[in-house]
Coordinates of C-alpha atoms in Angstrom, one line a residue:
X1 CA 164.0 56.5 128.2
X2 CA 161.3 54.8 126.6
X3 CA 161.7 50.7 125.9
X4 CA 161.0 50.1 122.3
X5 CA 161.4 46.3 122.9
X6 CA 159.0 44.0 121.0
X7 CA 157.1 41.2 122.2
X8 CA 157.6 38.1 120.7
X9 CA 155.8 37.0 118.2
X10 CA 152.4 35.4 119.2
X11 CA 151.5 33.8 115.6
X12 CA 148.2 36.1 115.3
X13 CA 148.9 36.8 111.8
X14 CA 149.0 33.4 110.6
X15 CA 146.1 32.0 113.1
X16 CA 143.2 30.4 111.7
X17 CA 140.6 29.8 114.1
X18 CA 139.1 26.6 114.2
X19 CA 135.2 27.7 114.7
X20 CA 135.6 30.5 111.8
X21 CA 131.7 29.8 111.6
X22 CA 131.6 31.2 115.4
X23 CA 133.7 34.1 113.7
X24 CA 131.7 35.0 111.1
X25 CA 128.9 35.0 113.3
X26 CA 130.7 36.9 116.0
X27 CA 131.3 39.5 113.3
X28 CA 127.7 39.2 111.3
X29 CA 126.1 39.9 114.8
X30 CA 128.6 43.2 115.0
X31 CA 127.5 44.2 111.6
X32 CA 123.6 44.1 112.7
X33 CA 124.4 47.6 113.6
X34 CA 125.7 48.6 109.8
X35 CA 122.1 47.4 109.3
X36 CA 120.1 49.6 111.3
X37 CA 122.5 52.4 110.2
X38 CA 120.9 51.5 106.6
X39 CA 117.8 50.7 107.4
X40 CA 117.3 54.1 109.6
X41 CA 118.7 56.5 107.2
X42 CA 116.8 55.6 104.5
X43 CA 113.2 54.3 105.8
X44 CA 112.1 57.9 106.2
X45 CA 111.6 57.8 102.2
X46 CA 108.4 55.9 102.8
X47 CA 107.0 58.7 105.1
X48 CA 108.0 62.4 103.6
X49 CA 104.8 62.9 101.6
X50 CA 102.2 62.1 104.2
X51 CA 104.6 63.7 106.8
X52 CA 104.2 66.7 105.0
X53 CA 100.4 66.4 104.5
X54 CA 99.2 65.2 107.9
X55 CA 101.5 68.4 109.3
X56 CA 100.6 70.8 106.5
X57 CA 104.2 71.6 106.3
X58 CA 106.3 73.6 103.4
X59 CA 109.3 72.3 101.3
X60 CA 111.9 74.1 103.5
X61 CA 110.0 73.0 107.2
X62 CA 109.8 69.2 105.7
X63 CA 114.0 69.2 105.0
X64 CA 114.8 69.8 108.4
X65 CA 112.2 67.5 110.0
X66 CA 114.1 65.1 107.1
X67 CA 118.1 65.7 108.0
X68 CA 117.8 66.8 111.8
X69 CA 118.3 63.1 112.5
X70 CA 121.9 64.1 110.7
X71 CA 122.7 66.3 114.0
X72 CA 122.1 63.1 116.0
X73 CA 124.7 60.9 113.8
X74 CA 127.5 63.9 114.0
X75 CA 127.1 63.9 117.9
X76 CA 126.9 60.3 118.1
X77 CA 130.0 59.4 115.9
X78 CA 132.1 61.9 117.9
X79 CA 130.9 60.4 121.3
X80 CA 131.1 57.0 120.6
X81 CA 134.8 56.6 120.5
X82 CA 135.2 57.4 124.2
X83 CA 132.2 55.9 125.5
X84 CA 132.9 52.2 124.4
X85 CA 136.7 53.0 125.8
X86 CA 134.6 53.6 128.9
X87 CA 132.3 50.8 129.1
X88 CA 133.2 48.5 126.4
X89 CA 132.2 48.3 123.0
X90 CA 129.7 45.7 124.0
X91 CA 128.0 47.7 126.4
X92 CA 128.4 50.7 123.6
X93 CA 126.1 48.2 121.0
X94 CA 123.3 48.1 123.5
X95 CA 123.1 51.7 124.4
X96 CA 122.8 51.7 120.7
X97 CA 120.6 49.0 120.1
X98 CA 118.2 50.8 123.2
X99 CA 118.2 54.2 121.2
X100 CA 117.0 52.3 117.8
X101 CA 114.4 50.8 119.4
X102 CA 112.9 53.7 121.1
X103 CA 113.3 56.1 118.2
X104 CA 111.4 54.0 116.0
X105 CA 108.7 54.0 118.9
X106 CA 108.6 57.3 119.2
X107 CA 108.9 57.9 115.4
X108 CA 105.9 55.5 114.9
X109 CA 103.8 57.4 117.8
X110 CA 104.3 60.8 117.2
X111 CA 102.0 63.6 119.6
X112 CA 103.5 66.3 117.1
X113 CA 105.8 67.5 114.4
X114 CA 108.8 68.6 117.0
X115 CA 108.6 65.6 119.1
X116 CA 108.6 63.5 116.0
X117 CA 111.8 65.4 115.3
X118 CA 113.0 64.8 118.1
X119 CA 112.7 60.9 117.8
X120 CA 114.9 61.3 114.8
X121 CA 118.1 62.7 116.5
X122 CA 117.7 60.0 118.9
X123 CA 117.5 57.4 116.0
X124 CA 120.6 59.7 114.2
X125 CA 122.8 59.0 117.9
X126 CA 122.1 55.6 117.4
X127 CA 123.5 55.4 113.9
X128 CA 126.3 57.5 114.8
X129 CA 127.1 55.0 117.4
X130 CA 126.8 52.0 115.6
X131 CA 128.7 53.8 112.4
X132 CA 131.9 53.5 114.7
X133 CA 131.7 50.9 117.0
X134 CA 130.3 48.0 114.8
X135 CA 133.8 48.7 112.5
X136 CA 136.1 48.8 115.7
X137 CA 134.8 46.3 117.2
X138 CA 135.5 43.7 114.1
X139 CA 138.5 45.3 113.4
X140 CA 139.9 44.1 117.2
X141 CA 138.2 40.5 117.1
X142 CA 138.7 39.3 114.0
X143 CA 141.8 37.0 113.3
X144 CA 144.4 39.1 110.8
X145 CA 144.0 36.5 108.1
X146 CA 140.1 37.3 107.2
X147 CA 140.2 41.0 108.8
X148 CA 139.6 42.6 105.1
X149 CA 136.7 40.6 104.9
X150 CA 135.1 40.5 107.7
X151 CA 135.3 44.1 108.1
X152 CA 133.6 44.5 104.7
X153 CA 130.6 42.9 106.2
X154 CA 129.8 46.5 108.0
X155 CA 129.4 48.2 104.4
X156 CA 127.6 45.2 103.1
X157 CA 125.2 45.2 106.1
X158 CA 124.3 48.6 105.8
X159 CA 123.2 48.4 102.0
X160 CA 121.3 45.5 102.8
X161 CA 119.4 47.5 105.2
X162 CA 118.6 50.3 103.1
X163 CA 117.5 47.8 100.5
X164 CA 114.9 46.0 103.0
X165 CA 113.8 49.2 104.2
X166 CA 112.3 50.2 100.7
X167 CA 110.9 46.5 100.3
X168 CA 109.5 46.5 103.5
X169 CA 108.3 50.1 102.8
X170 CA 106.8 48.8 99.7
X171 CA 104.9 45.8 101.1
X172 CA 103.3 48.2 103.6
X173 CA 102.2 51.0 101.4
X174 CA 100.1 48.3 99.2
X175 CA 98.8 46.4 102.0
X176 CA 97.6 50.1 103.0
X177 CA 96.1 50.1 99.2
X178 CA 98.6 52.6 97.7
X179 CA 98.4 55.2 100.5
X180 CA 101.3 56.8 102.5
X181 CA 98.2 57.7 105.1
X182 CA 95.8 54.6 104.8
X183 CA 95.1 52.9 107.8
X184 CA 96.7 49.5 109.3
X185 CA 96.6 48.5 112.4
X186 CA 94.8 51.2 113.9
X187 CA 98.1 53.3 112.9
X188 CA 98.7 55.5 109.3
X189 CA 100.9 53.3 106.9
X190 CA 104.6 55.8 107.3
X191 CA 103.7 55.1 111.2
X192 CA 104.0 51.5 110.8
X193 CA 106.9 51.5 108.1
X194 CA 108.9 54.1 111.6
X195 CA 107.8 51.3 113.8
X196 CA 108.8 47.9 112.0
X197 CA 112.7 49.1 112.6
X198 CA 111.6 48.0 116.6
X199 CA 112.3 44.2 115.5
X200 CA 115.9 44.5 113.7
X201 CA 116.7 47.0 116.6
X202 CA 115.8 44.2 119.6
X203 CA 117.6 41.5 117.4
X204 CA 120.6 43.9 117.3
X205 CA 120.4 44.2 121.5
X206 CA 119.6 40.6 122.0
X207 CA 122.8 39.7 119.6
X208 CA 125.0 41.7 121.5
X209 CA 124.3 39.5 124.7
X210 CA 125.7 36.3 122.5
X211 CA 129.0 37.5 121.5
X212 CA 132.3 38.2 123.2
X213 CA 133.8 41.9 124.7
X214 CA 136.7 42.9 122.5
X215 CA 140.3 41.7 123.7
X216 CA 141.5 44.8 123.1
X217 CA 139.2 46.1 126.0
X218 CA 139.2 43.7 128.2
X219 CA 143.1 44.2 128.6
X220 CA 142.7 47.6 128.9
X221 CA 140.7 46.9 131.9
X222 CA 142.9 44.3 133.4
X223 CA 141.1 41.5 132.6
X224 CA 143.6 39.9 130.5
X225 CA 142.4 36.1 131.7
X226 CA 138.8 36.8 130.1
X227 CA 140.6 38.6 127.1
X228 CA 142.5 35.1 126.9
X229 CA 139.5 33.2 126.8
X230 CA 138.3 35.4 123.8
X231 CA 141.4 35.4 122.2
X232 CA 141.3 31.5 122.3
X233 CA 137.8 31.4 120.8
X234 CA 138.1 33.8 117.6
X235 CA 141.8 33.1 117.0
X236 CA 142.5 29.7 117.7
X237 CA 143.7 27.1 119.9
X238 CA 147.4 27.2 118.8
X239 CA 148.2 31.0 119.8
X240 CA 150.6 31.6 122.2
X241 CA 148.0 33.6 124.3
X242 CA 151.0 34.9 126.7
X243 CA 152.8 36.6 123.4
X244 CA 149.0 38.1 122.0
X245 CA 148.2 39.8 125.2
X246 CA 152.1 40.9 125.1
X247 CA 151.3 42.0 121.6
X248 CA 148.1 44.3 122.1
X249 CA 149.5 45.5 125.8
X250 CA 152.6 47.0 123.7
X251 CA 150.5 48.4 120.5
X252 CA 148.5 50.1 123.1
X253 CA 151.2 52.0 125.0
X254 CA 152.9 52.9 121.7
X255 CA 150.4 54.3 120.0
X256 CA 150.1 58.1 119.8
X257 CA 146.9 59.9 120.8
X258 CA 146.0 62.3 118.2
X259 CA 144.6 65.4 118.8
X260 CA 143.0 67.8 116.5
X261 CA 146.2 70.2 117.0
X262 CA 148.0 67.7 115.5
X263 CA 146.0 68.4 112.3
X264 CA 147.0 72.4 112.2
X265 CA 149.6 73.7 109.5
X266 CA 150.3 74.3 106.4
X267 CA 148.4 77.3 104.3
X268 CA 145.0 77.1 104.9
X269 CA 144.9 76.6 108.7
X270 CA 144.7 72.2 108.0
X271 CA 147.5 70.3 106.6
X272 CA 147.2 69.4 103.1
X273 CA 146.3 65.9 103.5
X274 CA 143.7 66.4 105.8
X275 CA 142.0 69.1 103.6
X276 CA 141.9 66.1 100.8
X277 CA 140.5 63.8 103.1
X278 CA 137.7 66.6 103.6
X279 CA 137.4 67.1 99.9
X280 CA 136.9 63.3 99.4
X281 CA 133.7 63.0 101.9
X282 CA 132.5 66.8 100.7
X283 CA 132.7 65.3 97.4
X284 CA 130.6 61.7 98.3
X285 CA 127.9 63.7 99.3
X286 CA 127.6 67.1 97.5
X287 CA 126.7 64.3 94.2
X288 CA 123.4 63.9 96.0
X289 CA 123.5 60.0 96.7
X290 CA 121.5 60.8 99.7
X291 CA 118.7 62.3 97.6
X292 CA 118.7 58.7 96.0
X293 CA 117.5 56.7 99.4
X294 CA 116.1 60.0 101.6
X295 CA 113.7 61.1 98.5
X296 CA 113.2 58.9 96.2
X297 CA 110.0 57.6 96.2
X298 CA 108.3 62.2 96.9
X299 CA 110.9 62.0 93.5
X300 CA 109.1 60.1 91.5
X301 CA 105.5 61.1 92.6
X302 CA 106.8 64.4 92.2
X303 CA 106.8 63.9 88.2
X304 CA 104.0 61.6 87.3
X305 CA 104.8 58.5 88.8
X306 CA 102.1 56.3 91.3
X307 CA 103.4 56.2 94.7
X308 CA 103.1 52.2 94.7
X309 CA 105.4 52.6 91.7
X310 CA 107.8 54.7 92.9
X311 CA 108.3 52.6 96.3
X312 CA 108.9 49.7 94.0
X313 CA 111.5 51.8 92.1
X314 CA 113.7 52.5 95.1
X315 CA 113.7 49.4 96.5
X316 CA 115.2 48.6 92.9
X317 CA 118.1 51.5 93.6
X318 CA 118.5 49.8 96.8
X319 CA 119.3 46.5 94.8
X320 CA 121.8 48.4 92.4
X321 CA 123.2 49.9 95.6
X322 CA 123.7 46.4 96.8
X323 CA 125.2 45.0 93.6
X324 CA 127.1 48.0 93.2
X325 CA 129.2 47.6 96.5
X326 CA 129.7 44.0 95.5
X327 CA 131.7 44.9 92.6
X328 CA 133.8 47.4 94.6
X329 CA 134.6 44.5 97.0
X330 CA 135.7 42.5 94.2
X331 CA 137.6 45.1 92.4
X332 CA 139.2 48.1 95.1
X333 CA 142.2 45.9 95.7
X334 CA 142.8 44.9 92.7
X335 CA 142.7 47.7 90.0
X336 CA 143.2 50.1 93.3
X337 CA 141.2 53.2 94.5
X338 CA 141.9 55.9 92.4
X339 CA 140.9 53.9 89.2
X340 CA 137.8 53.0 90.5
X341 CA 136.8 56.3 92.1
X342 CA 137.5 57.7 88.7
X343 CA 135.5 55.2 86.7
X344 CA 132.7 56.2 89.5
X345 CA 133.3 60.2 88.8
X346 CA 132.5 59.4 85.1
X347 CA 129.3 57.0 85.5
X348 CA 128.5 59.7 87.9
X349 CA 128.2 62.5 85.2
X350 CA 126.6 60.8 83.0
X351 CA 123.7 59.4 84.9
X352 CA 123.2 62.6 86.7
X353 CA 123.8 64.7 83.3
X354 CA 121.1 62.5 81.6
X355 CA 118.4 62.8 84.9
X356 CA 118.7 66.6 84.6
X357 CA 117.9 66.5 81.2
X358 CA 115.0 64.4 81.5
X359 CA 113.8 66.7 84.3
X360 CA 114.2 69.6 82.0
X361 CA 110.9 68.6 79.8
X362 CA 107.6 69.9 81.2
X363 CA 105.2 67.6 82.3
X364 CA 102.4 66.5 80.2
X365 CA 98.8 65.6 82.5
X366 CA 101.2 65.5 85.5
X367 CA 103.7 63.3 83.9
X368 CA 107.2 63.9 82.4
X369 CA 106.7 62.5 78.8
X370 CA 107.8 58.6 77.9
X371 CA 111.1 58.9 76.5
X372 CA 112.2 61.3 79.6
X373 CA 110.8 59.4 82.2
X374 CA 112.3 56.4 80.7
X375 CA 115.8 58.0 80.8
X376 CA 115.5 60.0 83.8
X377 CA 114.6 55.9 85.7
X378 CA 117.6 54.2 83.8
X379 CA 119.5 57.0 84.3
X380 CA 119.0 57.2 88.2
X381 CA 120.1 53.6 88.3
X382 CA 123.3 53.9 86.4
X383 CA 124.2 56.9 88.6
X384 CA 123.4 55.0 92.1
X385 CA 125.8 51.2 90.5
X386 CA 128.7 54.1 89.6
X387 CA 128.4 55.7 93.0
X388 CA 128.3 52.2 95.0
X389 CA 131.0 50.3 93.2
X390 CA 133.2 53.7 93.6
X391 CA 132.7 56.8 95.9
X392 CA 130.4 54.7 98.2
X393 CA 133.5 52.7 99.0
X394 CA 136.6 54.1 98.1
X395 CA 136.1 56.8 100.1
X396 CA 136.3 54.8 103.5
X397 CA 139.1 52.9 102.3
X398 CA 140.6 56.2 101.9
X399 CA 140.5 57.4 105.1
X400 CA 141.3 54.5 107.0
X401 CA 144.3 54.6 104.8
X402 CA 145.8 58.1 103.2
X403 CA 146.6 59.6 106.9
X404 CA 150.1 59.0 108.9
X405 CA 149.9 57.3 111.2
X406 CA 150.5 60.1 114.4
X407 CA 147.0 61.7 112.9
X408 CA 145.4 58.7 111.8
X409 CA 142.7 59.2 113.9
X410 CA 142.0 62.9 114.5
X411 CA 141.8 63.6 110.9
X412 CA 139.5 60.4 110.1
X413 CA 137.3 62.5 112.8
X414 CA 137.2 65.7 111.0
X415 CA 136.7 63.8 107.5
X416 CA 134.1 61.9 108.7
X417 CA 132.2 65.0 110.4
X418 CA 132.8 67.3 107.1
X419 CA 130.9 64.2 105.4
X420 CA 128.1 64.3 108.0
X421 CA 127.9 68.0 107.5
X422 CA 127.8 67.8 103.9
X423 CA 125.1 65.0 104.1
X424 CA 123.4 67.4 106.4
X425 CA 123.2 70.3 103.7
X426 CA 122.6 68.1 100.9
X427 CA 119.4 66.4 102.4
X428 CA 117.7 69.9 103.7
X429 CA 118.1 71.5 100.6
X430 CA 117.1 69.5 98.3
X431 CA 113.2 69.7 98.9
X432 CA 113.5 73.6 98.6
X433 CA 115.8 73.8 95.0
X434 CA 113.6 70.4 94.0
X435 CA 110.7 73.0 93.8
X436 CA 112.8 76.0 92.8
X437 CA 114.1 73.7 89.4
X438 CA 114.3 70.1 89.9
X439 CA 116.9 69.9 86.5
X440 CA 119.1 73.1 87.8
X441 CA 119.3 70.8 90.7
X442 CA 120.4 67.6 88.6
X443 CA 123.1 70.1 87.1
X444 CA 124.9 71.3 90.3
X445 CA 125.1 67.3 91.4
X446 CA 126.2 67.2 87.9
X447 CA 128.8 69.8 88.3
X448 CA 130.5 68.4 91.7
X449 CA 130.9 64.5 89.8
X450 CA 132.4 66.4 87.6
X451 CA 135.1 68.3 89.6
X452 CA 135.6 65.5 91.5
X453 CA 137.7 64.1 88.4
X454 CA 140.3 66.6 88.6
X455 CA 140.3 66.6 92.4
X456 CA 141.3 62.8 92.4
X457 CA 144.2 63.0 89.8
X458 CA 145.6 66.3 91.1
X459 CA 145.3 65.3 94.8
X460 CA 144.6 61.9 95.8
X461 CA 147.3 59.6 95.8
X462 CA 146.9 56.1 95.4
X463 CA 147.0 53.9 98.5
X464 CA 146.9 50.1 97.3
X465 CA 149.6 47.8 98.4
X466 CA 151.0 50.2 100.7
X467 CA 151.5 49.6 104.4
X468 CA 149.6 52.1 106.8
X469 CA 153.4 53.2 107.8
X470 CA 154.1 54.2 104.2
X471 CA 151.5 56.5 104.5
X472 CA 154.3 59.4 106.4

């Protein structure tokens, strides 16, 4: 018979740490790999058109080159889980941090189109590695009483990197005088804007040396006096370290492995709930956000605008991403998801409603007229602020939440790789329909904002001020 005795209490959830500076930097450091994850995914919009010219390369042969590094961020999230339970989540940072920093070599240095490709499912590992293990690992260091917001300083990192990527994009496409392929430092300018992620990557490996190895681990490999030390430092001289170690010894015994057959039943082969977690991430990417930081800027050229221009135009996304998330912060626990992802549904169709109507119009000497390109550049804007201060959020808070607890974790892994997947066919097909009819294209993003409305108040239930046992 199995003891179900509880420890005694250790005074964790009440601890506040006397260095919380060391905390916050503890967890800041973590986040550095939310960073790369930003500043990877979307630095590639600087390079797709001179990709495509230097390689002579079609629509449909650029997409793949585009979202193969998506292959690399499936295998990579799946992975990463049971490597850092290997060798430590530490350990798991710098693998990581290694990865970044040769991909964006390799990226910058390309021999050829396939091995350039290949450079970019090394980078995607990467940034599936670092999309679990910088979360997990805050989630087990931090002290209970600032856990919500340090853990938001993953999501808040990884905008922040997309945004610098553009600005850093920009800055290097006019010191190469306005050309994706002019020359700077003996290299073409998308080389250099690959290469630049080499300095955030060896920050993000040299960080990882200054902070601690989760307690969590280090008990699980029976090194509960360092784990003491660790505890000590990020929650606080007056724990009863005995009782803690107690604590997250018995949490770890009790806790019920899920495994994906835990996930069968029901009609349609899944439970129900896990089929609306899938519907959620289906739903955050089939609206085409990633279009928004993968394409941007071959968006823009692609009706009129000056590439200079058009760099400078999604680095200002990136900002709206920024503030966007911001306000989601601020807002998901106190108005509660479903509100807010519903608000985000209806921004949603209206930007993209008014985008594929400006991209309707014909283009006049290469240009879509004034009052289109004017809408279709607000509009683009108003569509990435809905997204970020709803669906770019909400959705994670979902599935960390919505699933009981004896499948938490097997159906967050099938959510999250249905939202990999989606990205995945989002981002290689949108060069292709782009050419095919870039407003038809506007419409179907159009069309899935506005089906996610009915999907949220038919089957997402709300999840605020409930306890994760609530959840079944």
């Amino acid at each position: 018979m199995t003891s179900t005795a509880q420890p005694p209490p250790s005074g964790a959830r009440a601890a506040h740490p006397e260095h919380l500076g060391h905390v916050i930097f503890i967890a800041a450091a973590a986040a550095m790999g939310g960073f790369l994850f930003g500043y990877d995914s979307a630095v590639i919009n600087g390079a797709v058109e001179a990709i495509r010219d230097r390689y002579d390369i079609g629509s449909a042969a650029l997409a793949q080159v585009i979202a193969i590094a998506l292959i690399g961020c499936a295998i990579g999230a799946a992975t990463a889980g049971r490597i850092a339970d290997r060798i430590g989540r530490i350990r798991c940072m710098q693998i990581s941090a290694v990865l970044f920093t040769v991909s964006a070599v390799g990226s910058a240095l390309p021999f050829a189109l396939y091995d350039l490709a290949f450079w970019r499912v090394i980078g995607g590992f990467a940034i599936g590695m670092a999309s679990v293990i910088g979360p997990a690992y805050i989630a087990e260091v931090a002290p209970a009483a600032y856990r919500g917001r340090l853990g938001s300083f993953q999501q808040a990192a990884i905008v922040i990197g997309i945004a610098i990527s553009q600005l850093v994009n920009w800055g290097i496409l006019n010191a190469a005088g306005g050309d994706q392929r002019g020359e700077i430092m003996g290299l073409e300018a998308w080389q250099v804007m690959l290469g630049v992620m080499v300095i955030p990557a060896v920050l993000y490996g040299l960080l990882s040396f200054a902070i601690p190895e989760s307690p969590r681990f280090l008990i699980s490999a029976g090194k509960d006096e360092r784990a003491r030390e660790v505890l000590r430092e990020v929650e606080g001289d007056n724990l009863d370290l005995d009782a803690r170690v107690a604590e997250i010894e018995h949490a770890m015994k009790s806790e019920h492995k899920s495994v994906f057959k835990d996930l069968l039943g029901g009609t349609f082969f899944f439970k129900p709930i896990v089929w609306v977690g899938i519907g959620l991430s289906v739903f955050q990417q089939f609206v085409g956000i990633n279009v928004a930081f993968y394409y941007s800027s071959t968006l823009w050229q692609s009706v009129g605008v000056d590439p200079s221009e058009s760099f400078f135009y999604s680095f200002t996304t990136s900002i709206i991403n920024i503030v966007g998330t911001v306000i989601a912060m601020i807002f998901v626990d106190r108005i509660g998801r479903k509100p807010l992802a519903l608000i985000g549904s209806v921004g949603m169709v209206i930007g993209l409603g008014l985008e594929a109507w400006a991209f309707s119009f014909d283009l006049v000497d290469g240009k879509l007229p004034a009052t289109q390109g004017w809408v279709a550049l607000i509009a683009a804007h108003v569509f990435v602020l809905f997204f970020a201060l709803s669906w770019g959020v909400v959705v994670w808070v979902f599935l960390g939440e919505m699933f009981p607890n004896r499948i938490r974790a097997a159906a967050l892994g099938v959510a999250a790789s249905a939202q990999w997947i989606a990205n995945w066919a989002i981002t290689a097909s949108f060069p292709s329909l782009a050419d095919w009819n870039l407003s038809l294209t506007y419409v179907i993003y159009t069309v899935f904002a506005a089906l996610s409305i009915p999907f949220v108040l038919k089957f997402v239930k709300e999840t605020k001020g409930k306890t994760l046992e609530e959840m079944g």
